[in-house]
Amino acid sequence: MYSLLALDLDGTLLNQENQISAQNISALKHVIHHGGTVVLCSARPVKAIAAVIRDTELEHLIRYFISFNGAWIYDVVEKKDIRFIPFSHAEVKTAITMLTGNEFQHHFFTRDNIISCTENISDYTRYESQLFAMEIILTKPRDIVQQEDIVKVSIVGSTDFIDGVANKIDEEFHRQYSLSKTSQHYYEIMKYGISKGEALHYLSQYLNLGAQSVVSIGDQENDISMFQFSAVGIAMGNASDFVKSCADRVSKDNNQHGVAFAINQLWPL
């Protein structure tokens, strides 16, 4: 029997209205009531993950969050970090040099805020600010370098731009940081070695669980590392063909209660 279920949010647990269906909630309660642990794993910050389940039946049933693509692991019950890994000052400086040199639109994340170096703020940045209920702070690049809690950078743009952005970043930068596409408009940079899968491995060890006990479900390229760690990795029906090819199974899409469908296959009633 599997004992840990790792779930992506956007495009997976959430439907296109950014809501959790009653069917998905019921299925998650089934897992939890049969001794399973559900972990929410997202590119979102902790408070934006918490907002997703606030005022639902899941609010007091889910204890662990993997946030910022693995850079932040949080215990909701104890209200404490299990792990938080920000950039060093030198890493922020190198990232700013790459971003400005390529003229990429971007923003930075701390635990609590979004930081922009320019007043010409992208609509994609404004969207995340609204979605995550995070204030946008305008700061000069030299001041960003001095921050102690820069944990993620989001490069933003059109679908075509994001599809090709990895090829515009030099190989040395790829070797120094962890980079992943998290949606059609966001390509994200974290400290080297950080990924959802690495964080899931860390949390599993923290909980004294082996990979053979873990199931993961996701829809984007940043979820592939979870598939690689888990005993069973499940791609949503709305995932790309590439993401599906990296999974062990494919479920229904996020508007057809794909999480519940997958759970019912592995945790039968």
Tab-separated table of C-alpha atoms in Angstrom:
chain	number	residue	atom	x	y	z
A	1	MET	CA	0.000	0.000	0.000
A	2	TYR	CA	1.265	3.481	-0.830
A	3	SER	CA	1.553	5.878	2.086
A	4	LEU	CA	2.475	9.279	0.610
A	5	LEU	CA	0.757	11.138	-2.219
A	6	ALA	CA	2.584	14.154	-3.679
A	7	LEU	CA	0.312	16.478	-5.633
A	8	ASP	CA	1.012	19.381	-7.932
A	9	LEU	CA	-1.601	22.147	-7.769
A	10	ASP	CA	-2.047	24.197	-10.954
A	11	GLY	CA	-3.249	22.022	-13.799
A	12	THR	CA	-3.441	19.011	-11.487
A	13	LEU	CA	-5.449	19.301	-8.274
A	14	LEU	CA	-6.942	22.613	-9.417
A	15	ASN	CA	-9.297	22.825	-12.390
A	16	GLN	CA	-9.279	25.672	-14.894
A	17	GLU	CA	-11.245	27.834	-12.425
A	18	ASN	CA	-8.465	27.342	-9.839
A	19	GLN	CA	-10.804	25.281	-7.668
A	20	ILE	CA	-10.639	21.789	-6.160
A	21	SER	CA	-13.581	19.676	-7.228
A	22	ALA	CA	-15.728	17.849	-4.708
A	23	GLN	CA	-14.617	14.575	-6.312
A	24	ASN	CA	-10.942	15.391	-5.748
A	25	ILE	CA	-11.575	16.443	-2.144
A	26	SER	CA	-13.433	13.209	-1.458
A	27	ALA	CA	-10.619	11.145	-2.959
A	28	LEU	CA	-7.952	12.924	-0.907
A	29	LYS	CA	-9.971	12.396	2.274
A	30	HIS	CA	-10.092	8.694	1.389
A	31	VAL	CA	-6.282	8.550	1.170
A	32	ILE	CA	-5.843	10.425	4.448
A	33	HIS	CA	-8.460	8.437	6.339
A	34	HIS	CA	-6.662	5.249	5.283
A	35	GLY	CA	-3.410	6.416	6.838
A	36	GLY	CA	-1.899	8.172	3.850
A	37	THR	CA	-0.051	11.493	3.908
A	38	VAL	CA	-0.878	14.070	1.230
A	39	VAL	CA	1.806	16.614	0.343
A	40	LEU	CA	1.045	19.629	-1.832
A	41	CYS	CA	3.964	20.368	-4.179
A	42	SER	CA	3.958	23.612	-6.107
A	43	ALA	CA	5.924	26.453	-7.632
A	44	ARG	CA	3.698	28.684	-5.477
A	45	PRO	CA	4.854	30.193	-2.171
A	46	VAL	CA	3.651	28.641	1.078
A	47	LYS	CA	0.884	31.139	1.800
A	48	ALA	CA	-0.508	30.720	-1.713
A	49	ILE	CA	-0.571	26.943	-1.263
A	50	ALA	CA	-2.370	27.405	2.047
A	51	ALA	CA	-4.923	29.661	0.367
A	52	VAL	CA	-5.863	26.882	-2.057
A	53	ILE	CA	-7.195	24.633	0.713
A	54	ARG	CA	-8.391	27.332	3.113
A	55	ASP	CA	-12.056	26.919	4.066
A	56	THR	CA	-12.185	23.451	2.506
A	57	GLU	CA	-12.364	20.057	4.218
A	58	LEU	CA	-8.663	19.636	3.455
A	59	GLU	CA	-7.491	22.652	5.450
A	60	HIS	CA	-6.754	20.716	8.640
A	61	LEU	CA	-5.913	17.398	6.960
A	62	ILE	CA	-2.820	18.329	4.936
A	63	ARG	CA	0.285	19.010	7.003
A	64	TYR	CA	3.204	19.355	4.564
A	65	PHE	CA	3.854	21.723	1.669
A	66	ILE	CA	6.690	21.626	-0.844
A	67	SER	CA	6.882	25.197	-2.115
A	68	PHE	CA	8.892	27.154	-4.701
A	69	ASN	CA	9.593	23.967	-6.701
A	70	GLY	CA	11.321	22.368	-3.716
A	71	ALA	CA	13.264	25.273	-2.223
A	72	TRP	CA	10.901	25.534	0.754
A	73	ILE	CA	9.457	22.590	2.715
A	74	TYR	CA	6.980	23.658	5.371
A	75	ASP	CA	5.166	21.969	8.277
A	76	VAL	CA	1.740	23.598	8.601
A	77	VAL	CA	0.941	22.045	11.985
A	78	GLU	CA	4.185	23.080	13.665
A	79	LYS	CA	4.255	26.318	11.657
A	80	LYS	CA	7.933	25.870	10.921
A	81	ASP	CA	10.337	25.345	8.054
A	82	ILE	CA	11.556	21.835	7.519
A	83	ARG	CA	13.932	23.346	4.994
A	84	PHE	CA	14.362	26.722	3.294
A	85	ILE	CA	17.123	27.237	0.722
A	86	PRO	CA	17.547	30.780	-0.650
A	87	PHE	CA	20.157	32.008	-3.114
A	88	SER	CA	23.481	33.352	-1.933
A	89	HIS	CA	24.270	36.996	-2.714
A	90	ALA	CA	26.692	35.866	-5.427
A	91	GLU	CA	24.047	33.646	-7.025
A	92	VAL	CA	21.550	36.517	-7.141
A	93	LYS	CA	24.174	38.754	-8.745
A	94	THR	CA	25.000	36.154	-11.406
A	95	ALA	CA	21.305	35.637	-12.127
A	96	ILE	CA	20.714	39.378	-12.533
A	97	THR	CA	23.645	39.591	-14.976
A	98	MET	CA	22.158	36.802	-17.096
A	99	LEU	CA	18.611	38.199	-16.963
A	100	THR	CA	19.560	41.760	-17.877
A	101	GLY	CA	22.041	40.611	-20.504
A	102	ASN	CA	19.286	38.694	-22.278
A	103	GLU	CA	16.663	41.372	-21.584
A	104	PHE	CA	14.349	38.773	-20.056
A	105	GLN	CA	11.270	40.039	-18.257
A	106	HIS	CA	11.412	38.578	-14.771
A	107	HIS	CA	10.655	38.905	-11.079
A	108	PHE	CA	12.111	37.579	-7.841
A	109	PHE	CA	10.409	35.852	-4.917
A	110	THR	CA	11.079	36.086	-1.206
A	111	ARG	CA	9.003	34.266	1.391
A	112	ASP	CA	6.444	37.054	1.409
A	113	ASN	CA	6.864	39.333	-1.616
A	114	ILE	CA	7.501	39.576	-5.321
A	115	ILE	CA	10.377	41.885	-6.217
A	116	SER	CA	10.764	43.705	-9.526
A	117	CYS	CA	13.739	45.727	-10.766
A	118	THR	CA	11.633	47.725	-13.195
A	119	GLU	CA	8.501	49.822	-13.106
A	120	ASN	CA	7.539	48.284	-16.475
A	121	ILE	CA	5.951	45.312	-14.762
A	122	SER	CA	4.789	42.430	-16.940
A	123	ASP	CA	1.148	41.363	-16.958
A	124	TYR	CA	2.412	37.875	-16.028
A	125	THR	CA	4.085	39.294	-12.935
A	126	ARG	CA	0.894	41.159	-12.024
A	127	TYR	CA	-1.079	37.953	-12.505
A	128	GLU	CA	1.101	36.040	-10.041
A	129	SER	CA	0.932	38.935	-7.596
A	130	GLN	CA	-2.853	38.787	-7.673
A	131	LEU	CA	-3.083	34.987	-7.683
A	132	PHE	CA	-0.668	34.577	-4.779
A	133	ALA	CA	-1.826	37.697	-2.875
A	134	MET	CA	1.767	38.918	-2.788
A	135	GLU	CA	2.765	42.574	-2.982
A	136	ILE	CA	5.132	43.668	-5.764
A	137	ILE	CA	8.092	45.560	-4.323
A	138	LEU	CA	10.170	47.779	-6.618
A	139	THR	CA	13.866	47.504	-5.791
A	140	LYS	CA	17.119	48.405	-7.538
A	141	PRO	CA	19.290	45.466	-8.644
A	142	ARG	CA	22.095	46.408	-6.231
A	143	ASP	CA	19.619	46.192	-3.347
A	144	ILE	CA	18.204	42.842	-4.464
A	145	VAL	CA	21.700	41.367	-4.284
A	146	GLN	CA	21.781	42.209	-0.562
A	147	GLN	CA	18.525	40.357	0.232
A	148	GLU	CA	18.878	37.273	2.423
A	149	ASP	CA	15.756	35.397	1.296
A	150	ILE	CA	15.588	35.485	-2.514
A	151	VAL	CA	14.446	31.945	-3.188
A	152	LYS	CA	13.221	31.867	-6.803
A	153	VAL	CA	13.328	33.848	-10.034
A	154	SER	CA	10.549	33.685	-12.633
A	155	ILE	CA	11.255	34.519	-16.260
A	156	VAL	CA	7.949	35.459	-17.886
A	157	GLY	CA	6.631	35.803	-21.399
A	158	SER	CA	4.486	34.424	-24.190
A	159	THR	CA	4.075	30.710	-24.798
A	160	ASP	CA	6.453	30.772	-27.779
A	161	PHE	CA	9.054	32.715	-25.805
A	162	ILE	CA	8.917	30.375	-22.794
A	163	ASP	CA	9.146	27.313	-25.061
A	164	GLY	CA	12.462	28.592	-26.384
A	165	VAL	CA	13.933	30.391	-23.403
A	166	ALA	CA	16.117	27.500	-22.210
A	167	ASN	CA	18.067	27.605	-25.464
A	168	LYS	CA	18.785	31.313	-24.972
A	169	ILE	CA	20.538	30.734	-21.633
A	170	ASP	CA	24.204	29.745	-21.842
A	171	GLU	CA	25.383	26.297	-20.775
A	172	GLU	CA	27.427	27.608	-17.840
A	173	PHE	CA	24.315	29.109	-16.258
A	174	HIS	CA	22.462	25.822	-16.747
A	175	ARG	CA	25.261	24.100	-14.822
A	176	GLN	CA	25.062	26.565	-11.934
A	177	TYR	CA	21.301	26.652	-11.268
A	178	SER	CA	18.200	24.474	-11.395
A	179	LEU	CA	15.860	25.647	-14.134
A	180	SER	CA	12.445	24.401	-15.183
A	181	LYS	CA	9.366	25.369	-17.149
A	182	THR	CA	6.442	25.535	-14.742
A	183	SER	CA	3.681	26.677	-17.107
A	184	GLN	CA	3.243	28.137	-20.567
A	185	HIS	CA	4.184	31.633	-19.334
A	186	TYR	CA	6.775	30.939	-16.610
A	187	TYR	CA	10.310	29.549	-16.640
A	188	GLU	CA	11.853	29.416	-13.197
A	189	ILE	CA	15.305	29.495	-11.650
A	190	MET	CA	16.221	27.978	-8.284
A	191	LYS	CA	19.442	27.186	-6.468
A	192	TYR	CA	21.386	24.327	-8.056
A	193	GLY	CA	20.077	20.880	-7.109
A	194	ILE	CA	16.623	22.096	-6.115
A	195	SER	CA	13.621	20.350	-7.653
A	196	LYS	CA	10.275	19.008	-6.554
A	197	GLY	CA	11.653	15.472	-6.761
A	198	GLU	CA	14.711	16.263	-4.640
A	199	ALA	CA	12.490	17.933	-2.036
A	200	LEU	CA	10.098	14.985	-2.078
A	201	HIS	CA	13.055	12.680	-1.449
A	202	TYR	CA	14.166	14.898	1.448
A	203	LEU	CA	10.684	14.993	2.996
A	204	SER	CA	10.240	11.237	2.565
A	205	GLN	CA	13.458	10.638	4.491
A	206	TYR	CA	12.303	13.123	7.131
A	207	LEU	CA	9.116	11.044	7.493
A	208	ASN	CA	11.048	7.743	7.399
A	209	LEU	CA	9.411	6.656	4.169
A	210	GLY	CA	11.017	5.025	1.157
A	211	ALA	CA	10.391	5.839	-2.487
A	212	GLN	CA	8.413	2.619	-2.828
A	213	SER	CA	5.715	4.230	-0.657
A	214	VAL	CA	5.348	7.371	-2.782
A	215	VAL	CA	2.920	8.286	-5.572
A	216	SER	CA	3.157	11.622	-7.381
A	217	ILE	CA	0.791	13.390	-9.774
A	218	GLY	CA	1.558	16.402	-11.973
A	219	ASP	CA	1.190	18.027	-15.360
A	220	GLN	CA	4.296	20.128	-16.074
A	221	GLU	CA	7.995	19.598	-16.718
A	222	ASN	CA	8.838	20.606	-13.153
A	223	ASP	CA	6.834	17.566	-11.983
A	224	ILE	CA	8.991	15.060	-13.867
A	225	SER	CA	11.555	14.923	-11.052
A	226	MET	CA	8.745	13.766	-8.735
A	227	PHE	CA	7.877	10.987	-11.179
A	228	GLN	CA	11.511	9.914	-11.242
A	229	PHE	CA	11.646	9.575	-7.450
A	230	SER	CA	8.231	8.026	-6.851
A	231	ALA	CA	7.214	4.393	-7.088
A	232	VAL	CA	4.382	5.582	-9.345
A	233	GLY	CA	4.447	8.852	-11.267
A	234	ILE	CA	1.167	9.908	-12.861
A	235	ALA	CA	0.798	12.562	-15.555
A	236	MET	CA	-2.474	14.396	-15.935
A	237	GLY	CA	-4.449	14.051	-19.160
A	238	ASN	CA	-3.809	17.742	-19.849
A	239	ALA	CA	-0.017	17.297	-19.630
A	240	SER	CA	2.142	17.571	-22.727
A	241	ASP	CA	3.115	14.423	-24.612
A	242	PHE	CA	6.662	14.826	-23.282
A	243	VAL	CA	5.530	14.940	-19.644
A	244	LYS	CA	3.258	11.951	-20.245
A	245	SER	CA	6.191	10.020	-21.713
A	246	CYS	CA	8.088	10.494	-18.429
A	247	ALA	CA	5.262	9.116	-16.262
A	248	ASP	CA	4.290	5.573	-15.346
A	249	ARG	CA	0.596	6.268	-15.894
A	250	VAL	CA	-1.663	8.905	-17.413
A	251	SER	CA	-4.874	10.033	-15.710
A	252	LYS	CA	-7.799	12.150	-16.872
A	253	ASP	CA	-7.348	15.899	-17.195
A	254	ASN	CA	-7.739	18.453	-14.414
A	255	ASN	CA	-11.262	19.381	-15.496
A	256	GLN	CA	-12.338	15.734	-15.321
A	257	HIS	CA	-11.228	15.136	-11.713
A	258	GLY	CA	-8.018	13.444	-12.861
A	259	VAL	CA	-6.595	13.331	-9.329
A	260	ALA	CA	-9.631	11.433	-8.052
A	261	PHE	CA	-9.471	9.077	-11.039
A	262	ALA	CA	-5.818	8.253	-10.297
A	263	ILE	CA	-6.433	7.812	-6.572
A	264	ASN	CA	-9.299	5.426	-7.214
A	265	GLN	CA	-6.939	3.220	-9.228
A	266	LEU	CA	-4.325	3.009	-6.447
A	267	TRP	CA	-6.419	3.397	-3.276
A	268	PRO	CA	-9.565	1.481	-4.217
A	269	LEU	CA	-12.687	2.038	-2.168
